[in-house]
mmCIF file of C-alpha atoms in Angstrom:
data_model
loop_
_atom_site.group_PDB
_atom_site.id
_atom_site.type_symbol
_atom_site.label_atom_id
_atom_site.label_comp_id
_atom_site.label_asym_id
_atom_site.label_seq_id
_atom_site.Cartn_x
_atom_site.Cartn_y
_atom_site.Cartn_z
ATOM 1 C CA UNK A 1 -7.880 23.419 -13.536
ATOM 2 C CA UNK A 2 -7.866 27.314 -12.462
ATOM 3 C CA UNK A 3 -6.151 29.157 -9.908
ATOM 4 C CA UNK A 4 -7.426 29.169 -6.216
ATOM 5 C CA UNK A 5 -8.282 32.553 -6.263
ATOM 6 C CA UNK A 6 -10.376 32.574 -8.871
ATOM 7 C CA UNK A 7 -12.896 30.463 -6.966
ATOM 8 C CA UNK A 8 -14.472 29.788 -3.815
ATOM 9 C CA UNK A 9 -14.873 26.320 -2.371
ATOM 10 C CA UNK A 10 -17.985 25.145 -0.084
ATOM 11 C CA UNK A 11 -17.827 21.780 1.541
ATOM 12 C CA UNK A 12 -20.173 19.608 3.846
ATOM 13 C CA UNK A 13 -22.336 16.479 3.806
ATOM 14 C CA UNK A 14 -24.821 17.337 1.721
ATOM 15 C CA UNK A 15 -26.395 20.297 -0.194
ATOM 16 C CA UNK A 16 -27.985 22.537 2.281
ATOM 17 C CA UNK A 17 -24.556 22.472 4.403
ATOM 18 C CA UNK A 18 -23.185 23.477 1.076
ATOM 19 C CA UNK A 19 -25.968 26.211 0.438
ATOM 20 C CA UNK A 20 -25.846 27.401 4.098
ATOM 21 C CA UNK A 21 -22.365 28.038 3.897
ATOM 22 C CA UNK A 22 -22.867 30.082 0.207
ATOM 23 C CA UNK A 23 -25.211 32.306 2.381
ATOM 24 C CA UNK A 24 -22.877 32.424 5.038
ATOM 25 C CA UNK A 25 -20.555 33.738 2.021
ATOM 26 C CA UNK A 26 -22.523 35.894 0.285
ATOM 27 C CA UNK A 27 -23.762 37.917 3.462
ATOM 28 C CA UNK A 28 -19.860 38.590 5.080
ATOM 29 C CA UNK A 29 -18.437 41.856 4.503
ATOM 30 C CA UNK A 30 -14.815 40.154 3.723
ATOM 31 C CA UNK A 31 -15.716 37.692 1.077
ATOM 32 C CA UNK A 32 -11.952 38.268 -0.331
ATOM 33 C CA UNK A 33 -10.172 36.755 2.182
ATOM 34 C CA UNK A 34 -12.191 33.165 1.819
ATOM 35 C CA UNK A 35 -10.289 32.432 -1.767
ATOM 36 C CA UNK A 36 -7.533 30.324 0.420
ATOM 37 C CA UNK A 37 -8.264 27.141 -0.947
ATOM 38 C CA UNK A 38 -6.604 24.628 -3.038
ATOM 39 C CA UNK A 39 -6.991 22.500 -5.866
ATOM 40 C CA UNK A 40 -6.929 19.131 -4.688
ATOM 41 C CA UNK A 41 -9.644 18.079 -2.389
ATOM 42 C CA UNK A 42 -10.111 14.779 -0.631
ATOM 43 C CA UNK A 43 -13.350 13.197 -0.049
ATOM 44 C CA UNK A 44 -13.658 10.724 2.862
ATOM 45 C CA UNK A 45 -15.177 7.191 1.015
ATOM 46 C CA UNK A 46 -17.185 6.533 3.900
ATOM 47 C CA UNK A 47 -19.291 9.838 4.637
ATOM 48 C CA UNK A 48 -21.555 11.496 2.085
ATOM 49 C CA UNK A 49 -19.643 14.396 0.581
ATOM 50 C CA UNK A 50 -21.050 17.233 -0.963
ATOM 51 C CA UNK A 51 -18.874 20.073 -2.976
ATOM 52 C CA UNK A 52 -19.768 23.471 -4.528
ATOM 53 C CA UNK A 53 -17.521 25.956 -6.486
ATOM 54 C CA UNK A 54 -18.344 29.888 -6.891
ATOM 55 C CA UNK A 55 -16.382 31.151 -10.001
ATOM 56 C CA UNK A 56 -17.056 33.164 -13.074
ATOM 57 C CA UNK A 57 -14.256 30.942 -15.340
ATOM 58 C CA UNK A 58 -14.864 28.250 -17.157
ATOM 59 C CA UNK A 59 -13.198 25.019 -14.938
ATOM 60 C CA UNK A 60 -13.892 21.250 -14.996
ATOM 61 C CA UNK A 61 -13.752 18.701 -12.112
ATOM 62 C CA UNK A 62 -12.116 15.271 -12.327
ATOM 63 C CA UNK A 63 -12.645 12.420 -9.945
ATOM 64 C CA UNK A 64 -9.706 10.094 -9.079
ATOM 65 C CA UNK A 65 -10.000 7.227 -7.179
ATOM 66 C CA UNK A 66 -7.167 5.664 -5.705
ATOM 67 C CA UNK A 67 -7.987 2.131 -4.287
ATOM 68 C CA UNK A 68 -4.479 2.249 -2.239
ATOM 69 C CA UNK A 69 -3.614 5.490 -0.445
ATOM 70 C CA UNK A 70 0.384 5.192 -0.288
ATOM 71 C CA UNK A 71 0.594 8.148 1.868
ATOM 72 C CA UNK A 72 -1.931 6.652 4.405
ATOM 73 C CA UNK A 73 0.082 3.306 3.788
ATOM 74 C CA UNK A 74 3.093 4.689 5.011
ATOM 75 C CA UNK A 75 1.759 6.371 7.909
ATOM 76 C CA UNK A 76 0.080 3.229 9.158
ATOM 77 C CA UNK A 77 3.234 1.424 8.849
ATOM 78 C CA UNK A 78 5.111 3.803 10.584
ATOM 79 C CA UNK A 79 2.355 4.083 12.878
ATOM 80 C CA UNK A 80 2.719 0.282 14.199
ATOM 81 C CA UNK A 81 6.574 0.488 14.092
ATOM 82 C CA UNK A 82 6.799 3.573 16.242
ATOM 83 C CA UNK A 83 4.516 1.959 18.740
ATOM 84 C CA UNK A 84 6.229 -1.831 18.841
ATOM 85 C CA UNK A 85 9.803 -0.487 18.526
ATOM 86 C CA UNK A 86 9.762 2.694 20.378
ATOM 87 C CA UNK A 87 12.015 1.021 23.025
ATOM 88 C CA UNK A 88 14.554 0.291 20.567
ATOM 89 C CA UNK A 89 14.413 3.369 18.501
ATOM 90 C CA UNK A 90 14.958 5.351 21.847
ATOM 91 C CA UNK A 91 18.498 3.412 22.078
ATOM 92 C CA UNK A 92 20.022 3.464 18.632
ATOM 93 C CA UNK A 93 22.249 6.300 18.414
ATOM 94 C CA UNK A 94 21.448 6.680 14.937
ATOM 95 C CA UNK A 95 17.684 7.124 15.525
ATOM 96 C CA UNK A 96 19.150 10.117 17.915
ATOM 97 C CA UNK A 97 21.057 11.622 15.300
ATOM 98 C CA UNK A 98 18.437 11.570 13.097
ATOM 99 C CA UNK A 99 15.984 13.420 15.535
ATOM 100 C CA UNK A 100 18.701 15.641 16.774
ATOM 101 C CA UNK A 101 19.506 16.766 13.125
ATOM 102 C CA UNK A 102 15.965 17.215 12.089
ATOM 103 C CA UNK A 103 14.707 19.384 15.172
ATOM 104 C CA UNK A 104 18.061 21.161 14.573
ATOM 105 C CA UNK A 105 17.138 22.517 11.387
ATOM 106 C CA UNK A 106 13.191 22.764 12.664
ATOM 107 C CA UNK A 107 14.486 24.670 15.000
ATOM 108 C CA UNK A 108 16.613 26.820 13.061
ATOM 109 C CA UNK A 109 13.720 27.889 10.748
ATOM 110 C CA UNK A 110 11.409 29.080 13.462
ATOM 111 C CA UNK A 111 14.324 31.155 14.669
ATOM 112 C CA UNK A 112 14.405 32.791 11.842
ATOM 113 C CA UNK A 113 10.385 33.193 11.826
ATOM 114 C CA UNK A 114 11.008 34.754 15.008
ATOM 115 C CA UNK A 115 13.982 36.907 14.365
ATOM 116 C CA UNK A 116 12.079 38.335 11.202
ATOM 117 C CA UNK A 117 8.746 39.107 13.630
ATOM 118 C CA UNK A 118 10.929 41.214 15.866
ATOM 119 C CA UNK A 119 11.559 43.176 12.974
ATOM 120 C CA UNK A 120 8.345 44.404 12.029
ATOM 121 C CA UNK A 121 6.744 47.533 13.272
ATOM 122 C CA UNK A 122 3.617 47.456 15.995
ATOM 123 C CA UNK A 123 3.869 44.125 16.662
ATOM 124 C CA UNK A 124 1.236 44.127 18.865
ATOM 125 C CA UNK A 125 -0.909 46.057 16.664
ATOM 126 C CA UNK A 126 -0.408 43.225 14.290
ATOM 127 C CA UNK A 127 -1.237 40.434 16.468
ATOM 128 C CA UNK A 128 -4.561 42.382 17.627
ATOM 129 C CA UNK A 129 -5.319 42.961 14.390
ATOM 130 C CA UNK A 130 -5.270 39.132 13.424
ATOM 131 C CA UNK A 131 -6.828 38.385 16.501
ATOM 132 C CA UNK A 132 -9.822 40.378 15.938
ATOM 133 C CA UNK A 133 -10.138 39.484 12.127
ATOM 134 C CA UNK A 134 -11.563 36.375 12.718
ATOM 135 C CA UNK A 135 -9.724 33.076 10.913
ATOM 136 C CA UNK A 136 -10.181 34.158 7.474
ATOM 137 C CA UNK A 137 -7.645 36.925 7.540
ATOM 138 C CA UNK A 138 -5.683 34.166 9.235
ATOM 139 C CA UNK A 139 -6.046 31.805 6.456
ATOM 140 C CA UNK A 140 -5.188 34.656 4.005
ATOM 141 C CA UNK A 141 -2.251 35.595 5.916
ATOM 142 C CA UNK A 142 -0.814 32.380 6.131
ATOM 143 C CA UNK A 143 -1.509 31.635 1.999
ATOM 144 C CA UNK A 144 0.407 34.688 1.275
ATOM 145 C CA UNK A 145 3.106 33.520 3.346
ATOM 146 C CA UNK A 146 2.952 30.520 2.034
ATOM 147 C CA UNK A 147 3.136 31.678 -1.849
ATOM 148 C CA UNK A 148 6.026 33.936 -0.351
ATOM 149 C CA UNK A 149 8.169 31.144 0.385
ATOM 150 C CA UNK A 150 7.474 29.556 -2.936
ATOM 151 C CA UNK A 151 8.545 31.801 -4.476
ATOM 152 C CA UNK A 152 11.665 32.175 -2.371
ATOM 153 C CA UNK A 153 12.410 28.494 -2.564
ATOM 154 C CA UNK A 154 12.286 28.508 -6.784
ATOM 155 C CA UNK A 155 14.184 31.478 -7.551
ATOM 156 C CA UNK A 156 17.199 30.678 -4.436
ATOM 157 C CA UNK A 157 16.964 27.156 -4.012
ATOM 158 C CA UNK A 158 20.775 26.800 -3.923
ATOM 159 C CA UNK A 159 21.033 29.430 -1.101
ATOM 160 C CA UNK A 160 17.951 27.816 0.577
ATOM 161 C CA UNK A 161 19.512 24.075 0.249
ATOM 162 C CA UNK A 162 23.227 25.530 1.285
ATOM 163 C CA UNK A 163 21.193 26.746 4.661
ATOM 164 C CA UNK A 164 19.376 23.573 5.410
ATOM 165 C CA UNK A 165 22.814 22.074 4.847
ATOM 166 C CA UNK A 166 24.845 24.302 7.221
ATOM 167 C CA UNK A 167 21.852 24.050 9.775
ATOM 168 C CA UNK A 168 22.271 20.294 9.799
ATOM 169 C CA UNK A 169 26.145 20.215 10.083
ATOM 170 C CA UNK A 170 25.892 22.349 12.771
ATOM 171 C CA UNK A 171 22.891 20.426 14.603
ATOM 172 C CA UNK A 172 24.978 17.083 13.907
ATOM 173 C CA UNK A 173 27.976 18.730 15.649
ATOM 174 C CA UNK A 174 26.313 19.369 18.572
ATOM 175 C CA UNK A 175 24.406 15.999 18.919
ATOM 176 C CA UNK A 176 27.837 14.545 18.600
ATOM 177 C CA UNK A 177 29.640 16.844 21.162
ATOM 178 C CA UNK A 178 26.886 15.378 24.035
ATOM 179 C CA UNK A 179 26.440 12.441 22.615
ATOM 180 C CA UNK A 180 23.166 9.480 22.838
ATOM 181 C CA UNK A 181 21.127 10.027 25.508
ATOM 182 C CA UNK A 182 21.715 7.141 28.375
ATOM 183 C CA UNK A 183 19.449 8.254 31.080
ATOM 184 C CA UNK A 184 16.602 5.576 31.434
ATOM 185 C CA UNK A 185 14.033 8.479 32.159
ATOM 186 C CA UNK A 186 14.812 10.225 29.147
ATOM 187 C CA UNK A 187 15.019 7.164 26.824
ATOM 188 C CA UNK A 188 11.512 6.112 28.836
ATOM 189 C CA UNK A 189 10.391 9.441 27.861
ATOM 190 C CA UNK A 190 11.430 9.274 23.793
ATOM 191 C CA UNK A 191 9.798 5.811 23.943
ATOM 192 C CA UNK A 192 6.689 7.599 25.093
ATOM 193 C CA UNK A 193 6.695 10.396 22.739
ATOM 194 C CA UNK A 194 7.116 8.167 19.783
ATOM 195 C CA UNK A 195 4.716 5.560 20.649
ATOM 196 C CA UNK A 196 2.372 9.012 21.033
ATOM 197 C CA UNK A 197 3.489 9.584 17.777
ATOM 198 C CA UNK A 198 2.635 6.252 16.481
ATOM 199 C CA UNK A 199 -0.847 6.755 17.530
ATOM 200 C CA UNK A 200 -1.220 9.482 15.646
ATOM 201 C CA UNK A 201 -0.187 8.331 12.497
ATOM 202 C CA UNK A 202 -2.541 5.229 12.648
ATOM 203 C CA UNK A 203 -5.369 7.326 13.616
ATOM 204 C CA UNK A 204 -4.360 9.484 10.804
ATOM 205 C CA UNK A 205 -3.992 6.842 8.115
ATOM 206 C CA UNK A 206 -7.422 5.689 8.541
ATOM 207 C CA UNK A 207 -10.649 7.255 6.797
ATOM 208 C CA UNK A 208 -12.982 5.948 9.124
ATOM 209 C CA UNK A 209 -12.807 7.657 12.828
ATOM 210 C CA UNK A 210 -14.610 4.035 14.310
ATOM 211 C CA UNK A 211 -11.744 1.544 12.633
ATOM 212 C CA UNK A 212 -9.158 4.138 13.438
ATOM 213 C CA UNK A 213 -10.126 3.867 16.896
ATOM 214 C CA UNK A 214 -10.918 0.292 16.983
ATOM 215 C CA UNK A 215 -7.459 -0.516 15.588
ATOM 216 C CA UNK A 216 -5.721 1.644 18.344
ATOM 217 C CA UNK A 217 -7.470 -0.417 20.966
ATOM 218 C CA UNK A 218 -6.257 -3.650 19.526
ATOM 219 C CA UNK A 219 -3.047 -2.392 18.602
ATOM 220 C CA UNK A 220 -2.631 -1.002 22.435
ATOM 221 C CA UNK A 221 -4.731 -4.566 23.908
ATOM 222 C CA UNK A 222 -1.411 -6.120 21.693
ATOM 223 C CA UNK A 223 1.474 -4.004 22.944
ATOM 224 C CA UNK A 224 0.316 -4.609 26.654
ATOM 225 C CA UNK A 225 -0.303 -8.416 26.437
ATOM 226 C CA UNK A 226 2.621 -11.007 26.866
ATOM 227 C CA UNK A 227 4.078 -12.082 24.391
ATOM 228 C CA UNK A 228 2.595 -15.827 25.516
ATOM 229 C CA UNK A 229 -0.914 -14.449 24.759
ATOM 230 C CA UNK A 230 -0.497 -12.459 22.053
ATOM 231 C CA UNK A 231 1.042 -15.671 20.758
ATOM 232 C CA UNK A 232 -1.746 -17.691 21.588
ATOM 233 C CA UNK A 233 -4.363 -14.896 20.389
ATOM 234 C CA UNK A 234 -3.230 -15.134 17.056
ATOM 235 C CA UNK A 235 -2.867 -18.955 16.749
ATOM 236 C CA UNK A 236 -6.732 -19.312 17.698
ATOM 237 C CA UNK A 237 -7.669 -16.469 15.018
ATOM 238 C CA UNK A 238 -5.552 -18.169 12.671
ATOM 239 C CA UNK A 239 -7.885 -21.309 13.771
ATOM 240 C CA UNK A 240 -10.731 -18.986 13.406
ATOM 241 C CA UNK A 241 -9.843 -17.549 9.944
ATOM 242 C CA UNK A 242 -9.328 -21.139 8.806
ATOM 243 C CA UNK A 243 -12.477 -22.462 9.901
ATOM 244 C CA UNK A 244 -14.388 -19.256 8.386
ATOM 245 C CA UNK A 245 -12.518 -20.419 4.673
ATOM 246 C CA UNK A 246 -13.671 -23.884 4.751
ATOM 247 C CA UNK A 247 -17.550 -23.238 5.526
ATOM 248 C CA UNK A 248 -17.270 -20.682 3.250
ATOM 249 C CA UNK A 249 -16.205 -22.977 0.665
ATOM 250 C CA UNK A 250 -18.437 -25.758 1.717
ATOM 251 C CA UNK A 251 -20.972 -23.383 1.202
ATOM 252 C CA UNK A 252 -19.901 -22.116 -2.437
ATOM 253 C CA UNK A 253 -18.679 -25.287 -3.571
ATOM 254 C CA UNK A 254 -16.538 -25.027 -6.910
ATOM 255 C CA UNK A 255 -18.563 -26.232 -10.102
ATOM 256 C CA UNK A 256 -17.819 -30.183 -10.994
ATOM 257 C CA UNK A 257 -16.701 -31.191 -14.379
ATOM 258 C CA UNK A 258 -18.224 -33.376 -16.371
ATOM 259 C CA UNK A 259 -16.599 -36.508 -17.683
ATOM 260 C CA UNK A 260 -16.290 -34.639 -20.929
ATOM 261 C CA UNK A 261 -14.490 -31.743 -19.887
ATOM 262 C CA UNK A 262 -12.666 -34.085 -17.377
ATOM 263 C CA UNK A 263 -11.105 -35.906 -20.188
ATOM 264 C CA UNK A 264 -10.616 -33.108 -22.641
ATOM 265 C CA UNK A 265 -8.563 -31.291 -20.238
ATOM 266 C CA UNK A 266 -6.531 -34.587 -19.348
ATOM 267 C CA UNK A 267 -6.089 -34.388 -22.734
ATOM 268 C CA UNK A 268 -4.284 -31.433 -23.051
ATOM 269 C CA UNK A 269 -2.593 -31.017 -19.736
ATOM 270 C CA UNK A 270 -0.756 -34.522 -20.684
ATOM 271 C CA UNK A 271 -0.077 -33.289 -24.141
ATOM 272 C CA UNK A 272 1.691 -29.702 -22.502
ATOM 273 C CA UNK A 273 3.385 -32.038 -20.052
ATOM 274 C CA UNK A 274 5.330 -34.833 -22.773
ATOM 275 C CA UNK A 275 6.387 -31.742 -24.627
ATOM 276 C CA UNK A 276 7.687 -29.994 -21.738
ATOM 277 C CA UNK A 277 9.572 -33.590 -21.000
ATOM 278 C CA UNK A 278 10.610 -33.746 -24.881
ATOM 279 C CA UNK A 279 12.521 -30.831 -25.057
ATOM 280 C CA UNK A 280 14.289 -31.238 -21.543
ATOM 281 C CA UNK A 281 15.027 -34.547 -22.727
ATOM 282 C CA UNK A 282 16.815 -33.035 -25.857
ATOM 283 C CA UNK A 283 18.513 -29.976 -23.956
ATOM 284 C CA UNK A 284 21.907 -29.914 -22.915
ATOM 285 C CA UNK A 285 21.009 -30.626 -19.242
ATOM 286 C CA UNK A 286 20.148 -33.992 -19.689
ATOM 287 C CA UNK A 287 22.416 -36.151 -19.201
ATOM 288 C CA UNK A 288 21.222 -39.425 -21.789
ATOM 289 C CA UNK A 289 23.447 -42.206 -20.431
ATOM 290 C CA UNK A 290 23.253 -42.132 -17.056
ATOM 291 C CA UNK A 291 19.398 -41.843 -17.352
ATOM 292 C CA UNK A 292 19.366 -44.125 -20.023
ATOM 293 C CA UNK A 293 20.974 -47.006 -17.901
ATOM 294 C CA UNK A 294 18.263 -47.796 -15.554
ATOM 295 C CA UNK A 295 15.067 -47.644 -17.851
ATOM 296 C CA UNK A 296 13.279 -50.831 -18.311
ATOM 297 C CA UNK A 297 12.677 -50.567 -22.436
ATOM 298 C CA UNK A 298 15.458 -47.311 -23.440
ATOM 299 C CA UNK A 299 14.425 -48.338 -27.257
ATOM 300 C CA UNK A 300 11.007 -46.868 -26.687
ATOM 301 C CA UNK A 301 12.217 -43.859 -24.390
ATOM 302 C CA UNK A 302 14.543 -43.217 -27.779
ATOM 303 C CA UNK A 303 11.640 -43.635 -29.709
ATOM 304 C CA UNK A 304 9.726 -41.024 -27.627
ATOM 305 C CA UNK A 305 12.273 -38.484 -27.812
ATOM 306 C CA UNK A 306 12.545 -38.590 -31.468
ATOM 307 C CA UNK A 307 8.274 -38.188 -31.596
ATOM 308 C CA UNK A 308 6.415 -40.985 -31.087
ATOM 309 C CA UNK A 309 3.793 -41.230 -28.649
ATOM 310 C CA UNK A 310 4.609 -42.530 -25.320
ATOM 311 C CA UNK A 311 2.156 -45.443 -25.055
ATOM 312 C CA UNK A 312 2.030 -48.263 -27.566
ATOM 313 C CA UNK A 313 -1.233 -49.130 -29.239
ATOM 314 C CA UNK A 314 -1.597 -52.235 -27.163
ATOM 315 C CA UNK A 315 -1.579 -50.526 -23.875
ATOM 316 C CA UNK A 316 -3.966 -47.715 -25.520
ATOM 317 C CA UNK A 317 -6.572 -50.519 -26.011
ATOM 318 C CA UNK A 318 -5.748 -52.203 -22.640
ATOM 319 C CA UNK A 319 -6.898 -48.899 -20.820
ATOM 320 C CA UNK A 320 -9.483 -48.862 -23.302
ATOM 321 C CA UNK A 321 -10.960 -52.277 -21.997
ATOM 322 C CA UNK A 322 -9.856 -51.880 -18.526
ATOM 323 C CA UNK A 323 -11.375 -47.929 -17.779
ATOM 324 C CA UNK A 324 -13.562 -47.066 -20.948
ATOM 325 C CA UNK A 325 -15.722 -50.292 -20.808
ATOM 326 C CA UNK A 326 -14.720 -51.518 -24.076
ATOM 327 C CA UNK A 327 -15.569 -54.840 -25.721
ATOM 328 C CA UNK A 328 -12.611 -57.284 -26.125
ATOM 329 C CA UNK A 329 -14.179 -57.424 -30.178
ATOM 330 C CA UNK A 330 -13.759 -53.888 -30.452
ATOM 331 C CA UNK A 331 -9.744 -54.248 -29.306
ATOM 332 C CA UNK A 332 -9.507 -56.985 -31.880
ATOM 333 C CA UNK A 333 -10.903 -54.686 -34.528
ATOM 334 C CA UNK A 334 -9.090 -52.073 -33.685
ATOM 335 C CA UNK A 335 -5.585 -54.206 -33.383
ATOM 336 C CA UNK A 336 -6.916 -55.592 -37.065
ATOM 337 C CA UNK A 337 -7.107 -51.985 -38.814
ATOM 338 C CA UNK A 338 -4.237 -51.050 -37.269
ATOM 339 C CA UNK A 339 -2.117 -53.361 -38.481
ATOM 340 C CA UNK A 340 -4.252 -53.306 -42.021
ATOM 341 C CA UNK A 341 -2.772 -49.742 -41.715
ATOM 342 C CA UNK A 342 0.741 -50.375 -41.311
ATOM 343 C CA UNK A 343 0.239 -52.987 -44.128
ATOM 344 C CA UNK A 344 -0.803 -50.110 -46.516
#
C-alpha cells in the first residue's frame, strides 16, 4: 500500500538469498537507482518463496490467492490454438489484417522512439553511459520512461487514441493495397512463427518449468502424429481413465443404507414425486380427457387429483403382507379399525 519508491524489494528462495541480497544493497554506492519495483508481486506455488521489504513507512502486505489464473488461462489456450491452427490462421485474410494492422502501429511507435533518440545530444555518450552503469541505471531509466508515458497517456489520451487510430488506418491501407500473402513459403513461414509463438505462451502459462515442458512434448508428440493415432491414443486413455475411476471406486465404495434410511427416503422422494404429478395434473398443460380415456379406474385418478392418496388401503396392506412380512391377522385388524374408523 505505498509507493515503489519508498521501498526496496529483495526476493529469492529463502532467507539468506534474501539477506545476501540486503548486503549486496547496503554495500553499493548507487542504492537509489534499485527503488524500480512494483507493487504487485507473484510468487510461483511450487518453489519456496521468500520476500523482504526495506522502508521507513508504515505498509502492510496482503496475500491473494487465486486458484484460476485467467491470464495464464488465456495464454494456454491461445497457446494450443496457435500451434493446431497455425496453418489456417496463415490463410485467412482476416488473421493478415489483423497482424498487418497491429505491427503497423508497433511499428509506428518505435519510429517515433527512434526519431525522438536522434534528437538528443551525445548520443553516444548516452549509450556509454548506460552501458557502463550496470542494469540498475537501466532499470531506473526505463521506470522513468515508463512513468513518462503515463503521464502522457492520462493527461492526452484523445491525441494519443486519435494517433493509434490514424496509425492503423494507414497500416490497414497498405495491407489492403498488397493484399493476403499467397506465397506457400511465406504462409509456411507465418505458420512457423505462430506455432513458435504458441510455444511460448504454453510455456509461459505454466508455473512449473517440468509440466511446462512436459506439456510441450506431448502437445508437439500430438501435432506430429496422424490423425489415426492420435485418434487411437486418446480412445485407449479414455479406456485408461475409465478403468482408473472404477478401481478407484471399488476401492472407496459409497456407504450402504440401512433399511431404515432406505425406506425413509422412499418415503419422501415418492411424496416430492405425487406432488410434482398433482400439480401438473391440475395445470393448464394437461390435457384431462384425452388422458383420462385410457386409464383403467379414472374415478380414483379423479380422486387423486383432488388429494387422496394414490393407493387404496387394501393394496397398502397387500404390500404389507407381500414385502413387510406381515401376518394375514394383522391385515384383518387393520381392515377392522379402519372401517371402525370410517364408522365413527
Amino acid at each position: 500500500n505505498i509507493t515503489p519508491q519508498s521501498y526496496t524489494l529483495f526476493e529469492g528462495g529463502n532467507a539468506e538469498e534474501v539477506w545476501s541480497q540486503y548486503l549486496t544493497h547496503k554495500s553499493s554506492w548507487y542504492p537509489s537507482f534499485l527503488n524500480w519495483r512494483r507493487n504487485n508481486i507473484y510468487l510461483n506455488p511450487f518453489n519456496d518463496s521468500c520476500i523482504g521489504i526495506l522502508t521507513y513507512d508504515d505498509y502492510s502486505v496482503r496475500l491473494e490467492i487465486l486458484y484460476l489464473d485467467g491470464t495464464r488461462l488465456s495464454l494456454l489456450i491461445l497457446g494450443v490454438i496457435a500451434v493446431f491452427f497455425a496453418s489456417r490462421l496463415a490463410r485467412q485474410p482476416i488473421f493478415f489484417y489483423i497482424i498487418g494492422v497491429s505491427s503497423g502501429v508497433l511499428g509506428s511507435v518505435l519510429f517515433i522512439a527512434y526519431f525522438l533518440l536522434r534528437l538528443l545530444p551525445m548520443r553516444k555518450t548516452l549509450v556509454l553511459g548506460l552501458l557502463t552503469s550496470g542494469t540498475s541505471c537501466i532499470y531506473y531509466g526505463f521506470w522513468l520512461l515508463e512513468k513518462q508515458i503515463k503521464a502522457f497517456m492520462y493527461t492526452h489520451i484523445e491525441y494519443c487514441v486519435g494517433y493509434v487510430v490514424f496509425s492503423a488506418l494507414i497500416s490497414f491501407l497498405v495491407c489492403f493495397r498488397f493484399g493476403p500473402v499467397v506465397d506457400r513459403r511465406s504462409i509456411k513461414i507465418i505458420k512457423w512463427i505462430l506455432q513458435a509463438f504458441g510455444l511460448m505462451f504454453i510455456y509461459l502459462s505454466i508455473s512449473m518449468e517440468e509440466y511446462s515442458l512436459s506439456f510441450i512434448f506431448c502437445i508437439m508428440i500430438g501435432y506430429i502424429m496422424p490423425p489415426r493415432c492420435t485418434k487411437a491414443v486418446l480412445k485407449e486413455l479414455k479406456y485408461f481413465w475409465r478403468q482408473w475411476r472404477v478401481q478407484r471406486q471399488m476401492a472407496n465404495p459409497p456407504p450402504l443404507l440401512t433399511e431404515e434410511q432406505y425406506m425413509l427416503q422412499g418415503h419422501e422422494v415418492t411424496k416430492r414425486e405425487l406432488k410434482k404429478l398433482r400439480e401438473f395434473c391440475t395445470g393448464p398443460n394437461f390435457h384431462q380427457w384425452q388422458r383420462v380415456v385410457g386409464l383403467n379406474n379414472p374415478p380414483k385418478f379423479v380422486d387423486f387429483i383432488n388429494g387422496d392418496s394414490h393407493i387404496s388401503l387394501e393394496e397398502k396392506l397387500q404390500h404389507d403382507v407381500e414385502y413387510l412380512n406381515v401376518s394375514d391377522d394383522e391385515v384383518a385388524d387393520s381392515l377392522e379399525d379402519e372401517e371402525e374408523f370410517e364408522g365413527f
